[in-house]
PDB file of C-alpha atoms in Angstrom:
ATOM      1  CA  UNK U  30      97.029 298.766  77.265  1.00 48.00           C
ATOM      2  CA  UNK U  31      95.165 296.470  74.897  1.00 52.00           C
ATOM      3  CA  UNK U  32      97.390 294.873  72.264  1.00 73.00           C
ATOM      4  CA  UNK U  33      95.845 293.147  69.311  1.00 85.00           C
ATOM      5  CA  UNK U  34      96.757 292.224  65.751  1.00 89.00           C
ATOM      6  CA  UNK U  35      94.992 293.669  62.758  1.00 91.00           C
ATOM      7  CA  UNK U  36      94.738 292.973  59.049  1.00 93.00           C
ATOM      8  CA  UNK U  37      93.227 295.783  56.997  1.00 94.00           C
ATOM      9  CA  UNK U  38      93.059 297.106  53.461  1.00 96.00           C
ATOM     10  CA  UNK U  39      95.620 299.829  52.800  1.00 97.00           C
ATOM     11  CA  UNK U  40      93.223 302.746  52.427  1.00 97.00           C
ATOM     12  CA  UNK U  41      96.049 305.258  51.962  1.00 97.00           C
ATOM     13  CA  UNK U  42      97.288 303.279  48.939  1.00 97.00           C
ATOM     14  CA  UNK U  43      93.714 303.019  47.673  1.00 98.00           C
ATOM     15  CA  UNK U  44      93.147 306.772  48.007  1.00 98.00           C
ATOM     16  CA  UNK U  45      96.443 307.552  46.280  1.00 98.00           C
ATOM     17  CA  UNK U  46      95.623 305.167  43.448  1.00 98.00           C
ATOM     18  CA  UNK U  47      92.156 306.700  42.978  1.00 98.00           C
ATOM     19  CA  UNK U  48      93.582 310.207  42.798  1.00 98.00           C
ATOM     20  CA  UNK U  49      96.322 309.099  40.390  1.00 98.00           C
ATOM     21  CA  UNK U  50      93.751 307.327  38.209  1.00 98.00           C
ATOM     22  CA  UNK U  51      91.563 310.424  37.982  1.00 98.00           C
ATOM     23  CA  UNK U  52      94.528 312.713  37.268  1.00 98.00           C
ATOM     24  CA  UNK U  53      95.822 310.344  34.581  1.00 98.00           C
ATOM     25  CA  UNK U  54      92.416 310.526  32.920  1.00 97.00           C
ATOM     26  CA  UNK U  55      92.379 314.323  32.779  1.00 97.00           C
ATOM     27  CA  UNK U  56      90.402 315.204  35.902  1.00 97.00           C
ATOM     28  CA  UNK U  57      91.701 318.400  37.488  1.00 96.00           C
ATOM     29  CA  UNK U  58      88.732 318.886  39.839  1.00 98.00           C
ATOM     30  CA  UNK U  59      88.348 315.905  42.155  1.00 98.00           C
ATOM     31  CA  UNK U  60      85.885 315.720  45.022  1.00 98.00           C
ATOM     32  CA  UNK U  61      85.462 313.415  47.983  1.00 98.00           C
ATOM     33  CA  UNK U  62      82.278 311.960  49.435  1.00 98.00           C
ATOM     34  CA  UNK U  63      82.534 309.891  52.596  1.00 98.00           C
ATOM     35  CA  UNK U  64      81.468 309.102  56.098  1.00 96.00           C
ATOM     36  CA  UNK U  65      82.642 309.900  59.584  1.00 94.00           C
ATOM     37  CA  UNK U  66      82.738 307.826  62.764  1.00 89.00           C
ATOM     38  CA  UNK U  67      81.085 308.900  65.998  1.00 87.00           C
ATOM     39  CA  UNK U  68      83.339 308.917  69.076  1.00 84.00           C
ATOM     40  CA  UNK U  69      81.037 308.232  72.010  1.00 84.00           C
ATOM     41  CA  UNK U  70      83.666 309.231  74.569  1.00 85.00           C
ATOM     42  CA  UNK U  71      84.162 312.737  73.208  1.00 84.00           C
ATOM     43  CA  UNK U  72      80.761 313.079  71.503  1.00 82.00           C
ATOM     44  CA  UNK U  73      82.338 314.159  68.186  1.00 87.00           C
ATOM     45  CA  UNK U  74      82.531 312.854  64.636  1.00 89.00           C
ATOM     46  CA  UNK U  75      85.971 311.592  63.645  1.00 91.00           C
ATOM     47  CA  UNK U  76      87.482 312.020  60.199  1.00 93.00           C
ATOM     48  CA  UNK U  77      87.972 308.796  58.235  1.00 95.00           C
ATOM     49  CA  UNK U  78      91.464 307.830  57.026  1.00 96.00           C
ATOM     50  CA  UNK U  79      90.340 308.038  53.374  1.00 97.00           C
ATOM     51  CA  UNK U  80      89.310 311.663  53.806  1.00 98.00           C
ATOM     52  CA  UNK U  81      92.493 312.466  55.720  1.00 97.00           C
ATOM     53  CA  UNK U  82      94.666 310.971  52.971  1.00 98.00           C
ATOM     54  CA  UNK U  83      92.591 312.618  50.224  1.00 98.00           C
ATOM     55  CA  UNK U  84      93.097 316.042  51.796  1.00 98.00           C
ATOM     56  CA  UNK U  85      96.809 315.444  52.300  1.00 98.00           C
ATOM     57  CA  UNK U  86      97.481 314.245  48.735  1.00 98.00           C
ATOM     58  CA  UNK U  87      95.492 316.958  46.988  1.00 98.00           C
ATOM     59  CA  UNK U  88      97.040 319.635  49.198  1.00 98.00           C
ATOM     60  CA  UNK U  89     100.457 318.221  48.336  1.00 97.00           C
ATOM     61  CA  UNK U  90      99.850 318.595  44.591  1.00 97.00           C
ATOM     62  CA  UNK U  91      98.047 321.937  44.867  1.00 98.00           C
ATOM     63  CA  UNK U  92      94.602 320.672  43.836  1.00 98.00           C
ATOM     64  CA  UNK U  93      92.695 320.616  47.137  1.00 98.00           C
ATOM     65  CA  UNK U  94      89.345 322.429  46.995  1.00 98.00           C
ATOM     66  CA  UNK U  95      87.533 322.290  50.341  1.00 98.00           C
ATOM     67  CA  UNK U  96      84.245 323.020  48.562  1.00 98.00           C
ATOM     68  CA  UNK U  97      84.490 319.588  46.895  1.00 98.00           C
ATOM     69  CA  UNK U  98      84.563 317.585  50.147  1.00 98.00           C
ATOM     70  CA  UNK U  99      81.294 316.263  51.561  1.00 98.00           C
ATOM     71  CA  UNK U 100      81.023 314.066  54.654  1.00 98.00           C
ATOM     72  CA  UNK U 101      78.523 313.074  57.296  1.00 96.00           C
ATOM     73  CA  UNK U 102      78.185 310.305  59.861  1.00 94.00           C
ATOM     74  CA  UNK U 103      77.782 306.841  58.360  1.00 93.00           C
ATOM     75  CA  UNK U 104      78.754 304.856  55.272  1.00 95.00           C
ATOM     76  CA  UNK U 105      75.354 303.932  53.844  1.00 96.00           C
ATOM     77  CA  UNK U 106      73.362 304.273  50.634  1.00 97.00           C
ATOM     78  CA  UNK U 107      71.414 307.083  52.338  1.00 98.00           C
ATOM     79  CA  UNK U 108      74.681 308.847  53.182  1.00 98.00           C
ATOM     80  CA  UNK U 109      75.481 308.892  49.463  1.00 98.00           C
ATOM     81  CA  UNK U 110      72.062 310.224  48.526  1.00 98.00           C
ATOM     82  CA  UNK U 111      72.230 312.962  51.164  1.00 98.00           C
ATOM     83  CA  UNK U 112      75.744 314.069  50.303  1.00 98.00           C
ATOM     84  CA  UNK U 113      75.304 314.083  46.517  1.00 98.00           C
ATOM     85  CA  UNK U 114      72.089 316.101  46.947  1.00 98.00           C
ATOM     86  CA  UNK U 115      74.079 318.551  49.077  1.00 98.00           C
ATOM     87  CA  UNK U 116      76.936 318.708  46.547  1.00 98.00           C
ATOM     88  CA  UNK U 117      74.544 319.435  43.671  1.00 98.00           C
ATOM     89  CA  UNK U 118      72.634 322.033  45.692  1.00 98.00           C
ATOM     90  CA  UNK U 119      75.786 323.837  46.862  1.00 98.00           C
ATOM     91  CA  UNK U 120      77.899 323.559  43.698  1.00 98.00           C
ATOM     92  CA  UNK U 121      75.348 323.454  40.872  1.00 96.00           C
ATOM     93  CA  UNK U 122      77.184 323.550  37.549  1.00 95.00           C
ATOM     94  CA  UNK U 123      80.505 323.790  39.406  1.00 97.00           C
ATOM     95  CA  UNK U 124      80.517 320.114  40.443  1.00 98.00           C
ATOM     96  CA  UNK U 125      83.970 318.562  40.141  1.00 98.00           C
ATOM     97  CA  UNK U 126      84.433 316.211  37.188  1.00 98.00           C
ATOM     98  CA  UNK U 127      85.239 313.255  39.482  1.00 98.00           C
ATOM     99  CA  UNK U 128      84.407 312.039  42.982  1.00 98.00           C
ATOM    100  CA  UNK U 129      86.356 309.542  45.027  1.00 98.00           C
ATOM    101  CA  UNK U 130      83.716 307.927  47.249  1.00 98.00           C
ATOM    102  CA  UNK U 131      84.658 306.183  50.512  1.00 98.00           C
ATOM    103  CA  UNK U 132      82.524 303.055  49.982  1.00 97.00           C
ATOM    104  CA  UNK U 133      80.370 301.343  47.395  1.00 98.00           C
ATOM    105  CA  UNK U 134      77.106 301.808  49.341  1.00 97.00           C
ATOM    106  CA  UNK U 135      77.755 305.572  49.475  1.00 98.00           C
ATOM    107  CA  UNK U 136      78.669 305.570  45.758  1.00 98.00           C
ATOM    108  CA  UNK U 137      75.428 303.765  44.867  1.00 98.00           C
ATOM    109  CA  UNK U 138      73.433 306.476  46.657  1.00 98.00           C
ATOM    110  CA  UNK U 139      75.433 309.116  44.748  1.00 98.00           C
ATOM    111  CA  UNK U 140      74.702 307.385  41.432  1.00 98.00           C
ATOM    112  CA  UNK U 141      70.984 307.304  42.161  1.00 98.00           C
ATOM    113  CA  UNK U 142      70.846 311.052  42.812  1.00 98.00           C
ATOM    114  CA  UNK U 143      72.995 311.883  39.777  1.00 98.00           C
ATOM    115  CA  UNK U 144      70.671 309.817  37.590  1.00 97.00           C
ATOM    116  CA  UNK U 145      67.570 311.404  39.146  1.00 97.00           C
ATOM    117  CA  UNK U 146      68.998 314.905  38.541  1.00 98.00           C
ATOM    118  CA  UNK U 147      69.937 314.058  34.925  1.00 97.00           C
ATOM    119  CA  UNK U 148      73.687 314.429  35.493  1.00 98.00           C
ATOM    120  CA  UNK U 149      75.465 312.016  33.144  1.00 97.00           C
ATOM    121  CA  UNK U 150      77.916 309.510  34.620  1.00 98.00           C
ATOM    122  CA  UNK U 151      80.709 309.363  33.490  1.00 98.00           C
ATOM    123  CA  UNK U 152      80.325 312.085  30.831  1.00 97.00           C
ATOM    124  CA  UNK U 153      79.832 314.910  33.365  1.00 98.00           C
ATOM    125  CA  UNK U 154      80.902 313.279  36.643  1.00 98.00           C
ATOM    126  CA  UNK U 155      83.035 310.165  37.161  1.00 98.00           C
ATOM    127  CA  UNK U 156      82.697 308.115  40.355  1.00 97.00           C
ATOM    128  CA  UNK U 157      84.904 305.546  42.049  1.00 98.00           C
ATOM    129  CA  UNK U 158      83.996 303.577  45.179  1.00 98.00           C
ATOM    130  CA  UNK U 159      85.656 301.053  47.476  1.00 98.00           C
ATOM    131  CA  UNK U 160      84.712 297.447  48.330  1.00 96.00           C
ATOM    132  CA  UNK U 161      83.704 295.906  44.989  1.00 96.00           C
ATOM    133  CA  UNK U 162      80.305 294.917  46.356  1.00 94.00           C
ATOM    134  CA  UNK U 163      78.560 292.376  44.128  1.00 93.00           C
ATOM    135  CA  UNK U 164      75.876 294.848  43.106  1.00 94.00           C
ATOM    136  CA  UNK U 165      78.537 297.259  41.781  1.00 94.00           C
ATOM    137  CA  UNK U 166      78.818 295.359  38.506  1.00 94.00           C
ATOM    138  CA  UNK U 167      75.060 294.997  37.990  1.00 94.00           C
ATOM    139  CA  UNK U 168      73.957 298.619  38.261  1.00 95.00           C
ATOM    140  CA  UNK U 169      73.946 301.092  35.411  1.00 94.00           C
ATOM    141  CA  UNK U 170      76.475 302.461  34.929  1.00 97.00           C
ATOM    142  CA  UNK U 171      78.633 299.746  36.466  1.00 97.00           C
ATOM    143  CA  UNK U 172      80.669 301.188  39.341  1.00 98.00           C
ATOM    144  CA  UNK U 173      84.432 301.596  39.140  1.00 98.00           C
ATOM    145  CA  UNK U 174      85.673 300.404  42.514  1.00 98.00           C
ATOM    146  CA  UNK U 175      88.560 298.996  44.490  1.00 98.00           C
ATOM    147  CA  UNK U 176      88.434 295.302  45.321  1.00 98.00           C
ATOM    148  CA  UNK U 177      89.310 294.251  48.854  1.00 96.00           C
ATOM    149  CA  UNK U 178      90.277 290.573  48.788  1.00 94.00           C
ATOM    150  CA  UNK U 179      88.427 289.319  51.843  1.00 91.00           C
ATOM    151  CA  UNK U 180      89.836 285.793  51.539  1.00 94.00           C
ATOM    152  CA  UNK U 181      93.380 287.143  51.782  1.00 94.00           C
ATOM    153  CA  UNK U 182      92.362 289.303  54.758  1.00 90.00           C
ATOM    154  CA  UNK U 183      90.876 286.292  56.559  1.00 92.00           C
ATOM    155  CA  UNK U 184      93.759 283.920  55.777  1.00 95.00           C
ATOM    156  CA  UNK U 185      96.309 286.443  57.045  1.00 91.00           C
ATOM    157  CA  UNK U 186      94.260 287.060  60.172  1.00 89.00           C
ATOM    158  CA  UNK U 187      94.124 283.309  60.804  1.00 93.00           C
ATOM    159  CA  UNK U 188      97.899 283.002  60.359  1.00 92.00           C
ATOM    160  CA  UNK U 189      98.437 285.811  62.842  1.00 88.00           C
ATOM    161  CA  UNK U 190      96.050 284.182  65.323  1.00 88.00           C
ATOM    162  CA  UNK U 191      97.903 280.873  65.036  1.00 89.00           C
ATOM    163  CA  UNK U 192     101.206 282.690  65.657  1.00 89.00           C
ATOM    164  CA  UNK U 193      99.718 284.183  68.830  1.00 87.00           C
ATOM    165  CA  UNK U 194      98.254 280.954  70.145  1.00 88.00           C
ATOM    166  CA  UNK U 195     100.649 278.231  68.984  1.00 91.00           C
ATOM    167  CA  UNK U 196     103.915 280.143  68.909  1.00 88.00           C
ATOM    168  CA  UNK U 197     103.074 282.454  71.833  1.00 89.00           C
ATOM    169  CA  UNK U 198     103.994 285.612  69.940  1.00 86.00           C
ATOM    170  CA  UNK U 199     103.739 288.483  72.393  1.00 87.00           C
ATOM    171  CA  UNK U 200     104.161 291.489  70.119  1.00 88.00           C
ATOM    172  CA  UNK U 201     101.439 293.114  68.054  1.00 90.00           C
ATOM    173  CA  UNK U 202     101.317 292.966  64.239  1.00 91.00           C
ATOM    174  CA  UNK U 203      99.487 295.267  61.848  1.00 91.00           C
ATOM    175  CA  UNK U 204      99.204 294.196  58.235  1.00 92.00           C
ATOM    176  CA  UNK U 205      97.934 296.446  55.457  1.00 94.00           C
ATOM    177  CA  UNK U 206      96.947 294.753  52.190  1.00 96.00           C
ATOM    178  CA  UNK U 207      96.732 296.359  48.774  1.00 96.00           C
ATOM    179  CA  UNK U 208      93.436 296.801  47.008  1.00 97.00           C
ATOM    180  CA  UNK U 209      92.911 296.367  43.274  1.00 98.00           C
ATOM    181  CA  UNK U 210      91.283 298.936  41.004  1.00 98.00           C
ATOM    182  CA  UNK U 211      88.389 297.499  38.972  1.00 97.00           C
ATOM    183  CA  UNK U 212      87.626 299.942  36.146  1.00 97.00           C
ATOM    184  CA  UNK U 213      84.020 299.925  34.985  1.00 97.00           C
ATOM    185  CA  UNK U 214      81.592 302.353  33.321  1.00 97.00           C
ATOM    186  CA  UNK U 215      81.277 305.014  36.042  1.00 98.00           C
ATOM    187  CA  UNK U 216      84.616 306.564  35.077  1.00 97.00           C
ATOM    188  CA  UNK U 217      86.080 307.814  31.829  1.00 83.00           C
ATOM    189  CA  UNK U 218      89.273 306.064  30.835  1.00 74.00           C
TER     190      UNK U 218
END
């Protein structure tokens, strides 16, 4: 069995915080747009942890609407365009008032389609992404997102590597780091 250390953003905490933020700001209808991963061994698409947590939390509070969840393979700008087009086509005027989007590139694709279709952000639909990509603050409207502190990720990974090499640690460590919500213009607050 392969044993390795890992340092990752806490995507469950991020998902919970996004949902709480939307609820606090009056959104009762919250959707999810995200990607899936392809498992080459089983030839199937695997659900991402953000989607899994989103489903769990909204089910827990009685607000899960399966019609508001849109996923496909990949985490790209094109993924966002495709999925927002699909959401608009399938839901029409019944779009949720907010979408939690699994990554900034997907969210940017969503924003482009919403703008093209004349759907006002954040007046009609609020969006939140993850990653705090540099472009997120320069688009219009600026994207609300969760910052992943890459320097902290790297420094913790280096510390764990040193423990393995210098101190001969033989057990595996997994470290999950918090993300920070950066509120911008793509959400009502």
